[in-house]
CSV table of C-alpha atoms and ligand atoms in Angstrom, one decimal:
chain,number,residue,atom,x,y,z
A,13,MET,CA,117.9,77.9,132.6
A,14,ASP,CA,120.5,75.5,131.1
A,15,SER,CA,119.8,73.2,128.2
A,16,ASP,CA,118.5,70.4,130.3
A,17,ASP,CA,116.1,72.7,132.2
A,18,MET,CA,114.8,74.2,129.0
A,19,ARG,CA,114.3,70.7,127.5
A,20,ASN,CA,112.5,69.5,130.6
A,21,TYR,CA,110.3,72.7,130.7
A,22,ILE,CA,109.2,72.1,127.1
A,23,GLN,CA,108.7,68.4,127.5
A,24,ASN,CA,106.7,68.7,130.7
A,25,PHE,CA,104.6,71.6,129.5
A,26,SER,CA,100.9,70.6,129.8
A,27,LEU,CA,97.8,72.6,129.1
A,28,ASP,CA,96.1,70.9,132.0
A,29,LYS,CA,98.7,72.5,134.3
A,30,CYS,CA,97.9,76.0,133.2
A,31,LYS,CA,96.6,78.5,135.7
A,32,LEU,CA,92.9,78.1,134.6
A,33,GLY,CA,93.3,74.5,133.5
A,34,ASN,CA,93.2,73.4,129.9
A,35,GLN,CA,89.9,75.4,129.2
A,36,GLY,CA,89.0,72.8,126.5
A,37,TYR,CA,92.3,72.8,124.6
A,38,ASN,CA,94.2,69.6,124.3
A,39,ARG,CA,97.1,70.5,122.0
A,40,VAL,CA,99.3,73.3,121.0
A,41,LEU,CA,99.8,73.5,117.3
A,42,LEU,CA,102.9,75.4,116.1
A,43,GLN,CA,101.8,76.3,112.6
A,44,LEU,CA,104.9,76.9,110.5
A,45,PHE,CA,104.4,78.9,107.4
A,46,GLY,CA,106.5,80.8,104.9
A,47,PHE,CA,108.0,80.8,101.5
A,48,ALA,CA,109.1,77.5,99.9
A,49,GLY,CA,112.6,76.5,100.8
A,50,HIS,CA,113.1,78.9,103.7
A,51,GLY,CA,113.7,76.1,106.3
A,52,LYS,CA,110.3,75.0,107.7
A,53,SER,CA,111.0,71.3,107.4
A,54,SER,CA,114.6,71.8,108.6
A,55,PHE,CA,113.3,73.6,111.6
A,56,ILE,CA,111.0,70.6,112.5
A,57,ASN,CA,114.0,68.2,112.2
A,58,SER,CA,116.1,70.6,114.3
A,59,CYS,CA,113.4,70.8,117.0
A,60,LYS,CA,113.0,67.0,117.1
A,61,TYR,CA,116.8,66.7,117.4
A,62,VAL,CA,117.1,69.0,120.3
A,63,ILE,CA,114.1,67.8,122.2
A,64,ASP,CA,114.6,64.0,121.7
A,65,ASP,CA,118.3,64.5,122.4
A,66,GLY,CA,119.1,61.3,120.4
A,67,PRO,CA,120.6,60.8,116.9
A,68,TYR,CA,119.7,63.2,114.1
A,69,LYS,CA,116.8,62.0,112.0
A,70,ASN,CA,115.2,63.5,108.9
A,71,TYR,CA,111.5,63.4,110.0
A,72,ALA,CA,110.3,66.1,107.7
A,73,THR,CA,111.6,65.9,104.1
A,74,THR,CA,113.7,68.8,103.2
A,75,ALA,CA,114.5,70.4,99.8
A,76,SER,CA,118.0,69.6,98.5
A,77,ALA,CA,120.3,72.6,98.8
A,78,GLY,CA,120.4,74.6,95.7
A,79,ASN,CA,116.9,73.6,94.9
A,80,SER,CA,115.4,75.6,97.7
A,81,GLN,CA,112.7,77.1,95.7
A,82,GLY,CA,111.4,73.7,94.8
A,83,GLY,CA,108.4,73.5,97.1
A,84,LYS,CA,109.3,70.2,98.6
A,85,THR,CA,106.6,69.9,101.2
A,86,MET,CA,103.3,69.4,99.5
A,87,LYS,CA,101.3,68.2,102.5
A,88,ARG,CA,100.3,69.7,105.8
A,89,SER,CA,102.2,67.1,107.8
A,90,SER,CA,102.1,67.1,111.6
A,91,TYR,CA,104.9,66.0,113.9
A,92,GLU,CA,104.5,65.4,117.6
A,93,LEU,CA,107.2,67.2,119.5
A,94,THR,CA,105.9,66.4,123.0
A,95,LYS,CA,102.6,65.1,124.3
A,96,THR,CA,101.2,68.6,124.2
A,97,ILE,CA,103.1,70.3,121.3
A,98,THR,CA,102.7,69.4,117.6
A,99,LEU,CA,104.5,71.0,114.8
A,100,VAL,CA,102.7,71.5,111.5
A,101,ASP,CA,104.7,71.7,108.3
A,102,ASN,CA,102.4,73.7,106.1
A,103,ARG,CA,103.0,73.9,102.4
A,104,GLY,CA,105.2,76.8,101.5
A,105,CYS,CA,104.5,79.0,98.5
A,106,ALA,CA,106.8,80.6,95.9
A,107,LYS,CA,105.2,84.0,96.3
A,108,MET,CA,102.6,85.2,98.7
A,109,ASN,CA,100.3,86.6,96.1
A,110,LYS,CA,96.5,87.2,96.2
A,111,ASP,CA,95.7,83.7,94.9
A,112,GLU,CA,97.8,82.0,97.5
A,113,THR,CA,97.0,84.1,100.6
A,114,GLY,CA,93.5,82.5,100.9
A,115,GLU,CA,95.1,79.1,101.1
A,116,ILE,CA,97.7,80.3,103.6
A,117,TYR,CA,95.0,81.7,105.9
A,118,ALA,CA,93.0,78.5,105.5
A,119,GLN,CA,96.1,76.5,106.6
A,120,LEU,CA,96.7,78.9,109.5
A,121,GLY,CA,93.1,78.9,110.6
A,122,ASN,CA,93.4,75.1,110.7
A,123,VAL,CA,90.4,74.5,108.4
A,124,LEU,CA,92.4,72.4,106.0
A,125,PRO,CA,92.8,68.7,106.9
A,126,LEU,CA,96.2,67.7,108.4
A,127,ASP,CA,98.4,65.1,106.7
A,128,THR,CA,96.8,65.6,103.3
A,129,GLU,CA,98.1,67.2,100.1
A,130,VAL,CA,97.5,70.9,99.7
A,131,THR,CA,97.0,72.3,96.2
A,132,TRP,CA,97.1,75.9,95.3
A,133,ASP,CA,94.4,75.2,92.8
A,134,THR,CA,91.9,76.9,95.0
A,135,GLY,CA,89.4,79.6,94.1
A,136,PHE,CA,86.3,80.7,95.9
A,137,GLU,CA,84.4,77.4,95.9
A,138,ASN,CA,87.2,75.2,96.9
A,139,THR,CA,88.2,77.3,99.9
A,140,LEU,CA,84.6,77.7,100.9
A,141,THR,CA,84.1,73.9,100.6
A,142,ASN,CA,87.2,73.4,102.8
A,143,ILE,CA,85.8,75.6,105.5
A,144,LEU,CA,82.4,73.9,105.4
A,145,ASN,CA,84.1,70.4,105.4
A,146,SER,CA,86.1,71.3,108.5
A,147,GLU,CA,82.8,71.4,110.4
A,148,ARG,CA,82.9,67.7,110.4
A,149,GLU,CA,86.1,67.5,112.3
A,150,ASP,CA,86.4,69.0,115.7
A,151,ARG,CA,89.6,70.8,115.7
A,152,SER,CA,88.6,73.6,118.1
A,153,ALA,CA,90.7,72.0,120.8
A,154,ASP,CA,94.0,73.2,119.2
A,155,PHE,CA,95.7,76.2,120.6
A,156,ILE,CA,97.2,77.7,117.4
A,157,VAL,CA,100.6,79.5,117.4
A,158,PRO,CA,101.7,80.9,114.1
A,159,VAL,CA,105.4,80.7,113.3
A,160,PHE,CA,106.8,82.4,110.3
A,161,ILE,CA,110.0,81.0,108.9
A,162,TYR,CA,112.2,83.3,106.8
A,163,ASN,CA,115.6,82.7,105.2
A,164,SER,CA,117.6,85.7,106.1
A,165,GLU,CA,119.7,85.4,102.9
A,166,THR,CA,116.6,86.5,100.9
A,167,ARG,CA,116.4,90.1,99.9
A,168,MET,CA,113.0,91.6,99.5
A,169,SER,CA,111.9,95.0,98.3
A,170,ASP,CA,110.1,97.4,100.7
A,171,GLU,CA,106.9,96.8,98.7
A,172,GLU,CA,107.2,93.0,99.1
A,173,PHE,CA,107.8,93.5,102.9
A,174,SER,CA,104.7,95.6,103.1
A,175,GLU,CA,102.7,92.8,101.4
A,176,LEU,CA,104.2,90.4,103.9
A,177,LYS,CA,103.2,92.6,106.7
A,178,LYS,CA,99.6,92.4,105.6
A,179,ILE,CA,99.8,88.6,105.8
A,180,LEU,CA,101.4,88.6,109.3
A,181,VAL,CA,98.7,91.1,110.5
A,182,LYS,CA,96.0,88.8,109.1
A,183,ALA,CA,97.7,85.8,110.7
A,184,ASN,CA,97.4,87.7,114.0
A,185,GLU,CA,93.7,88.4,113.3
A,186,ILE,CA,93.0,84.7,112.6
A,187,THR,CA,95.0,83.1,115.4
A,188,GLY,CA,95.0,85.9,118.0
A,189,LEU,CA,98.8,85.9,118.1
A,190,PHE,CA,101.2,87.9,116.0
A,191,PRO,CA,103.5,85.3,114.4
A,192,THR,CA,106.8,84.5,116.0
A,193,VAL,CA,109.4,85.0,113.3
A,194,ILE,CA,112.3,82.6,112.9
A,195,LEU,CA,115.1,83.8,110.7
A,196,THR,CA,117.1,80.9,109.4
A,197,HIS,CA,120.7,81.0,107.9
A,198,GLU,CA,121.9,83.2,110.7
A,199,THR,CA,125.3,83.7,109.2
A,200,SER,CA,123.7,85.8,106.4
A,201,GLU,CA,125.2,89.3,106.1
A,202,LEU,CA,121.6,90.6,105.4
A,203,LEU,CA,120.5,89.4,108.8
A,204,PRO,CA,120.6,92.8,110.7
A,205,GLU,CA,118.7,94.6,108.0
A,206,ILE,CA,116.1,91.8,107.7
A,207,LYS,CA,115.7,91.6,111.4
A,208,GLU,CA,115.1,95.4,111.6
A,209,LYS,CA,112.5,95.1,108.8
A,210,PHE,CA,110.5,92.5,110.8
A,211,ARG,CA,110.8,94.6,114.0
A,212,ARG,CA,109.4,97.6,112.2
A,213,MET,CA,106.5,95.4,111.0
A,214,GLY,CA,105.6,95.0,114.7
A,215,THR,CA,107.1,91.5,115.3
A,216,GLN,CA,108.1,91.1,118.9
A,217,ASN,CA,109.3,87.6,119.0
A,218,ILE,CA,112.2,87.2,116.5
A,219,PHE,CA,114.7,84.4,116.7
A,220,THR,CA,117.7,83.9,114.5
A,221,LEU,CA,119.1,80.4,114.2
A,222,GLU,CA,121.0,78.0,112.0
A,223,ASN,CA,119.1,74.8,111.3
A,224,TYR,CA,120.6,71.4,111.6
A,225,SER,CA,120.4,69.2,108.5
A,226,GLU,CA,121.5,65.8,107.3
A,227,LYS,CA,124.8,67.3,106.1
A,228,ASN,CA,125.2,69.5,109.1
A,229,MET,CA,124.1,67.5,112.1
A,230,ARG,CA,127.1,68.0,114.3
A,231,LYS,CA,125.7,69.1,117.7
A,232,THR,CA,126.8,72.5,119.0
A,233,GLN,CA,125.9,73.9,122.3
A,234,ASN,CA,125.1,77.2,120.8
A,235,LYS,CA,122.7,75.8,118.1
A,236,HIS,CA,121.0,73.5,120.6
A,237,GLU,CA,120.5,76.3,123.1
A,238,THR,CA,119.2,78.8,120.5
A,239,ILE,CA,116.5,76.3,119.3
A,240,LEU,CA,115.6,75.4,122.9
A,241,LYS,CA,115.3,79.1,123.9
A,242,CYS,CA,113.1,79.7,120.9
A,243,LEU,CA,110.8,76.8,121.9
A,244,CYS,CA,110.8,77.9,125.6
A,245,GLU,CA,109.7,81.4,124.7
A,246,ILE,CA,106.9,80.1,122.5
A,247,VAL,CA,105.7,77.8,125.4
A,248,LYS,CA,106.0,80.7,127.9
A,249,ASP,CA,103.8,82.8,125.7
A,250,VAL,CA,101.2,80.1,125.5
A,251,GLU,CA,101.2,79.7,129.2
A,252,PHE,CA,100.8,83.4,129.7
A,253,ARG,CA,97.9,83.6,127.2
A,254,MET,CA,96.2,80.6,129.0
A,255,GLU,CA,95.9,82.9,132.1
A,256,ASP,CA,93.0,84.6,130.3
A,257,ILE,CA,89.6,83.1,130.1
A,258,ARG,CA,89.3,81.6,126.6
A,259,ASP,CA,86.8,79.6,124.7
A,260,PRO,CA,88.2,77.3,122.0
A,261,LYS,CA,84.8,76.8,120.3
A,262,GLU,CA,84.2,80.5,120.0
A,263,GLU,CA,87.7,81.1,118.7
A,264,LYS,CA,87.2,78.5,116.0
A,265,THR,CA,83.9,80.2,114.9
A,266,ALA,CA,85.7,83.6,114.9
A,267,ARG,CA,88.5,82.2,112.7
A,268,LYS,CA,86.0,80.8,110.3
A,269,LYS,CA,84.2,84.2,110.1
A,270,ILE,CA,87.4,85.9,109.2
A,271,LEU,CA,88.2,83.4,106.5
A,272,HIS,CA,84.7,83.7,105.1
A,273,ARG,CA,84.9,87.4,105.0
A,274,PHE,CA,88.3,87.2,103.4
A,275,ILE,CA,87.4,84.9,100.6
A,276,ILE,CA,84.1,86.7,99.8
A,277,LYS,CA,86.0,90.0,99.6
A,278,ARG,CA,88.6,88.5,97.4
A,279,GLU,CA,85.9,87.0,95.1
A,280,ILE,CA,84.2,90.3,94.8
A,281,GLU,CA,87.5,91.9,93.9
A,282,ARG,CA,88.1,89.2,91.3
A,283,ILE,CA,84.7,89.7,89.8
A,284,ARG,CA,85.2,93.5,89.7
A,285,GLU,CA,88.6,93.1,88.0
A,286,ALA,CA,87.2,90.7,85.5
A,287,GLY,CA,84.3,93.1,84.8
A,288,ALA,CA,86.6,96.0,84.4
A,289,ILE,CA,88.7,94.0,81.9
A,290,GLU,CA,85.6,93.0,79.9
A,291,LEU,CA,84.4,96.6,79.9
A,292,GLU,CA,87.7,97.9,78.6
A,293,ARG,CA,87.6,95.2,75.8
A,294,GLU,CA,84.1,96.2,74.9
A,295,ARG,CA,85.3,99.9,74.7
A,296,GLU,CA,88.2,98.8,72.4
A,297,ARG,CA,85.8,96.9,70.2
A,298,GLU,CA,83.5,100.0,70.0
A,299,ARG,CA,86.5,102.2,69.1
A,300,ALA,CA,87.6,99.8,66.5
A,301,ARG,CA,84.1,99.7,65.0
A,302,GLU,CA,83.9,103.5,65.0
A,303,THR,CA,87.3,103.9,63.3
A,304,GLY,CA,86.3,101.2,60.8
A,305,ASN,CA,83.1,103.2,60.0
A,306,CYS,CA,85.0,106.5,59.7
A,307,THR,CA,87.5,104.9,57.2
A,308,LEU,CA,84.6,103.5,55.2
A,309,SER,CA,82.6,106.7,54.9
B,5,LIG,N1,122.8,76.9,105.8
B,5,LIG,C1,121.5,76.7,106.2
B,5,LIG,N2,120.7,76.0,105.4
B,5,LIG,C2,119.4,75.8,105.7
B,5,LIG,C3,118.9,76.3,106.9
B,5,LIG,N3,117.6,76.0,107.0
B,5,LIG,C4,117.3,75.2,105.9
B,5,LIG,N4,118.4,75.1,105.1
B,5,LIG,C5,118.6,74.4,103.8
B,5,LIG,O1,117.7,75.0,102.9
B,5,LIG,C6,117.0,74.0,102.1
B,5,LIG,C7,115.5,74.1,102.2
B,5,LIG,O2,115.1,73.8,103.5
B,5,LIG,P1,113.7,73.1,103.8
B,5,LIG,O3,113.7,72.9,105.3
B,5,LIG,O4,113.4,72.0,102.9
B,5,LIG,O5,112.7,74.3,103.4
B,5,LIG,P2,111.1,74.3,103.5
B,5,LIG,O6,110.7,75.7,104.0
B,5,LIG,O7,110.6,73.1,104.2
B,5,LIG,O8,110.7,74.2,102.0
B,5,LIG,P3,109.3,73.7,101.3
B,5,LIG,O9,108.9,72.4,101.9
B,5,LIG,O10,109.7,73.6,99.8
B,5,LIG,O11,108.3,74.8,101.5
B,5,LIG,C8,117.6,72.6,102.6
B,5,LIG,O12,118.7,72.3,101.7
B,5,LIG,C9,118.1,72.9,104.0
B,5,LIG,O13,119.2,72.1,104.4
B,5,LIG,C10,119.7,77.1,107.7
B,5,LIG,O14,119.4,77.7,108.8
B,5,LIG,N5,121.0,77.3,107.3
B,6,LIG,MG1,109.3,71.7,103.7
């Protein structure tokens, strides 16, 4: 397929035209997630640029270069790419630690409202409330595709990669799809090594690309084609998965169950850790009292 064919294929893709019809889905949500400053918002602008095929526009606000750890996107903003496909710019986080993973999963599971601020000030009650509140809105009609964006100039230790793997595996559990990985800054010399690490994690769909930006909006055939190819593969995968009998309502309930289980488990861990710390403190106080008594006698 040349660029025009790919663009037409993406633009004309409709869930209604899938083999078994839309089965109750009315939208494909490309859920972008990843560390702050790795190029999520830039990827949205790049996708809009290649699909609209007009002048470059900054739809999603990007972090200024050199301040890429700033956490520019604070909201879950949605951007319509085609009538069927919507891109979601989820809030990036500085580190994917225990406190933030619950929030990442809630974003991915689509239980947090779209186009509203996301705070990492979460905790058990907040996440639970969000899940319960999401009952009010019927978002089961979204076919969720997780897309992980990673800046290939970023070095990570094996330990950090294995933590990341847990997150990608969980994203697979929540959405039913192993995340597509997009490696930005494709000129990075670390690229081959990083790509291999993602492959070893079990990632099958890996794309490397260079995002367009306000400073770098000159169209190149190669950049355009790479971004179009990446979108085409994602759409083809959705089409393929729509050949199975699916039930969006059941999927939504399953996503919620996973999230419930996750936050309850995390809360139990937190209580245990707090209990262990308190016990240790009590022991120390006991030891101090005993030493005090010995000194006195
Ligand atoms: N050279 C190069 N720069 C990029 C690429 N992708 C993003 N950038 C730059 O990296 C900076 C951060 O990009 P953003 O798109 O704002 O990153 P983000 O993931 O949306 O960041 P948060 O919203 O903070 O989570 C910006 O200055 C972009 O221009 C790329 O592929 N190559
Ligand atoms: Mg952003």
